[in-house]
Short mmCIF file of C-alpha atoms in Angstrom, two decimals:
data_model
loop_
_atom_site.label_atom_id
_atom_site.label_comp_id
_atom_site.label_asym_id
_atom_site.label_seq_id
_atom_site.Cartn_x
_atom_site.Cartn_y
_atom_site.Cartn_z
CA MET A 7 21.48 -4.18 0.68
CA GLU A 8 21.87 -7.01 -1.80
CA PHE A 9 20.77 -7.54 -5.37
CA GLU A 10 19.43 -10.72 -6.86
CA PRO A 11 20.34 -13.52 -7.09
CA HIS A 12 22.69 -12.99 -4.13
CA ALA A 13 19.92 -11.88 -1.76
CA THR A 14 17.87 -15.02 -2.36
CA SER A 15 20.99 -17.19 -2.16
CA LEU A 16 21.77 -15.79 1.30
CA GLU A 17 18.21 -16.48 2.35
CA ALA A 18 18.32 -20.05 1.01
CA LYS A 19 21.53 -20.75 2.97
CA GLY A 20 19.99 -19.35 6.16
CA ASP A 21 22.59 -16.56 6.23
CA GLY A 22 20.12 -13.72 5.85
CA TYR A 23 16.58 -12.66 5.07
CA VAL A 24 14.98 -10.43 2.50
CA ILE A 25 12.93 -8.11 4.65
CA ALA A 26 12.07 -5.38 2.16
CA SER A 27 12.27 -4.63 -1.52
CA LEU A 28 13.57 -1.27 -2.62
CA GLY A 29 11.43 -1.51 -5.72
CA GLU A 30 8.30 -2.22 -3.75
CA ASP A 31 8.96 0.50 -1.18
CA SER A 32 10.19 3.26 -3.49
CA GLY A 33 7.57 3.30 -6.20
CA TYR A 34 7.97 2.38 -9.84
CA VAL A 35 11.46 3.21 -11.04
CA PRO A 36 12.26 2.09 -14.57
CA TYR A 37 15.26 -0.17 -14.22
CA THR A 38 15.71 -0.82 -17.92
CA ALA A 39 15.39 1.71 -20.71
CA PHE A 40 16.77 2.31 -24.14
CA SER A 41 17.75 5.52 -25.81
CA ALA A 42 18.41 6.72 -29.32
CA LYS A 43 19.25 10.02 -30.93
CA LYS A 44 16.27 12.02 -32.12
CA SER A 45 17.66 11.87 -35.66
CA PHE A 46 17.79 8.06 -35.52
CA ILE A 47 14.22 7.88 -34.20
CA ASP A 48 13.01 10.27 -36.91
CA ASP A 49 14.85 8.37 -39.67
CA ASN A 50 14.06 4.84 -38.45
CA PRO A 51 10.69 4.73 -36.71
CA GLN A 52 10.09 1.17 -37.94
CA ILE A 53 13.23 -0.06 -36.13
CA ILE A 54 12.24 1.69 -32.91
CA GLN A 55 8.70 0.29 -33.16
CA ALA A 56 9.95 -3.26 -33.87
CA PHE A 57 12.30 -3.12 -30.87
CA THR A 58 9.53 -1.74 -28.66
CA ASN A 59 7.16 -4.46 -29.90
CA ALA A 60 9.73 -7.12 -28.96
CA LEU A 61 10.05 -5.67 -25.47
CA GLN A 62 6.26 -5.58 -25.13
CA LYS A 63 6.15 -9.24 -26.12
CA GLY A 64 8.40 -9.97 -23.12
CA MET A 65 6.17 -7.87 -20.87
CA ASP A 66 3.13 -9.78 -22.09
CA TYR A 67 4.92 -13.08 -21.43
CA VAL A 68 5.62 -12.31 -17.77
CA GLN A 69 2.01 -11.17 -17.31
CA SER A 70 0.60 -14.41 -18.71
CA HIS A 71 2.98 -17.08 -17.37
CA SER A 72 3.75 -18.54 -13.98
CA PRO A 73 6.96 -17.81 -12.08
CA GLU A 74 8.04 -21.40 -12.74
CA GLU A 75 7.58 -20.98 -16.50
CA ILE A 76 9.40 -17.66 -16.50
CA ALA A 77 12.30 -19.07 -14.47
CA LYS A 78 12.75 -21.94 -16.94
CA ILE A 79 12.80 -19.54 -19.89
CA ILE A 80 15.36 -17.15 -18.36
CA ALA A 81 17.57 -19.87 -16.84
CA PRO A 82 20.09 -19.88 -19.72
CA GLN A 83 20.85 -16.21 -18.96
CA PHE A 84 21.68 -17.11 -15.35
CA GLU A 85 23.82 -20.25 -15.65
CA GLU A 86 25.37 -19.67 -12.20
CA THR A 87 21.95 -19.67 -10.49
CA ASN A 88 19.97 -22.84 -9.92
CA LEU A 89 16.36 -23.12 -11.06
CA ASP A 90 14.92 -23.16 -7.52
CA THR A 91 16.62 -19.85 -6.74
CA LEU A 92 15.49 -18.32 -10.02
CA THR A 93 11.94 -19.48 -9.36
CA ALA A 94 12.04 -17.94 -5.86
CA ILE A 95 13.28 -14.63 -7.29
CA VAL A 96 10.67 -14.56 -10.05
CA SER A 97 7.97 -15.52 -7.52
CA ARG A 98 9.03 -12.62 -5.30
CA TYR A 99 8.95 -10.20 -8.26
CA HIS A 100 5.60 -11.60 -9.39
CA GLY A 101 4.12 -11.21 -5.90
CA GLN A 102 5.35 -7.63 -5.70
CA ASP A 103 3.86 -6.82 -9.11
CA THR A 104 7.32 -5.72 -10.25
CA TRP A 105 6.61 -5.90 -13.96
CA LYS A 106 4.33 -3.33 -15.53
CA GLU A 107 1.83 -4.39 -18.18
CA ASN A 108 3.17 -1.86 -20.65
CA LEU A 109 6.32 0.04 -21.51
CA ILE A 110 4.97 3.55 -21.09
CA PHE A 111 7.48 5.61 -19.12
CA GLU A 112 5.16 7.72 -16.96
CA GLU A 113 6.11 11.22 -15.89
CA ASP A 114 5.90 10.41 -12.17
CA SER A 115 8.39 7.57 -12.66
CA PHE A 116 10.69 9.90 -14.59
CA THR A 117 10.50 12.42 -11.75
CA LEU A 118 11.25 9.73 -9.17
CA LEU A 119 14.24 8.54 -11.19
CA GLN A 120 15.59 12.09 -11.45
CA ASP A 121 15.04 12.58 -7.71
CA ILE A 122 17.09 9.46 -6.95
CA LEU A 123 19.90 10.49 -9.31
CA TYR A 124 19.91 14.07 -8.03
CA GLU A 125 19.99 13.04 -4.36
CA ALA A 126 22.85 10.62 -5.13
CA GLY A 127 24.85 13.46 -6.69
CA GLU A 128 24.74 11.87 -10.14
CA LEU A 129 22.55 14.55 -11.69
CA SER A 130 23.38 18.24 -11.50
CA GLU A 131 20.16 19.52 -13.04
CA ARG A 132 16.79 18.13 -13.97
CA THR A 133 15.45 17.84 -17.51
CA PRO A 134 11.79 18.25 -18.42
CA TYR A 135 10.01 14.97 -19.19
CA GLU A 136 8.79 16.22 -22.57
CA ILE A 137 12.35 16.83 -23.77
CA LEU A 138 13.74 13.34 -23.05
CA VAL A 139 10.81 10.95 -23.16
CA THR A 140 8.62 9.79 -26.02
CA THR A 141 5.84 7.32 -25.36
CA GLU A 142 4.45 7.12 -28.89
CA PHE A 143 6.08 3.76 -29.66
CA ALA A 144 5.12 2.21 -26.33
CA LYS A 145 1.52 3.34 -26.72
CA THR A 146 1.21 1.50 -30.03
CA ALA A 147 3.36 -1.52 -29.15
CA SER A 148 2.00 -4.93 -30.01
CA PRO A 149 3.81 -8.26 -29.84
#
């Protein structure tokens, strides 16, 4: 198992092949999330909404631009990876429909994430979705 960009680099060199994507085969698992104390959310809803809006703007960008355009935009964050490799990675993600259209953390994804963490021995008990997740900001997000 390899993560990007190493997996695509191996493929480009002819030293290996990407034969399956864990993300594609496992179901939607949120790879990136942010958290805040309930007191901070209650006291600063405008900050949480602004941050969520900014994330939604990024989600909208990847939905409305080509893999080539996305690769050029993110290239400065991956200085060690050439543009062709980045484009191949983004094309793979685009073809797999990796990026959701919205930021709503669905309950089935939360359950899947807890299942993975529990089976890996990283989680000793499960927490109800309603206790840890709020979707109110994602539901009203606008770029």
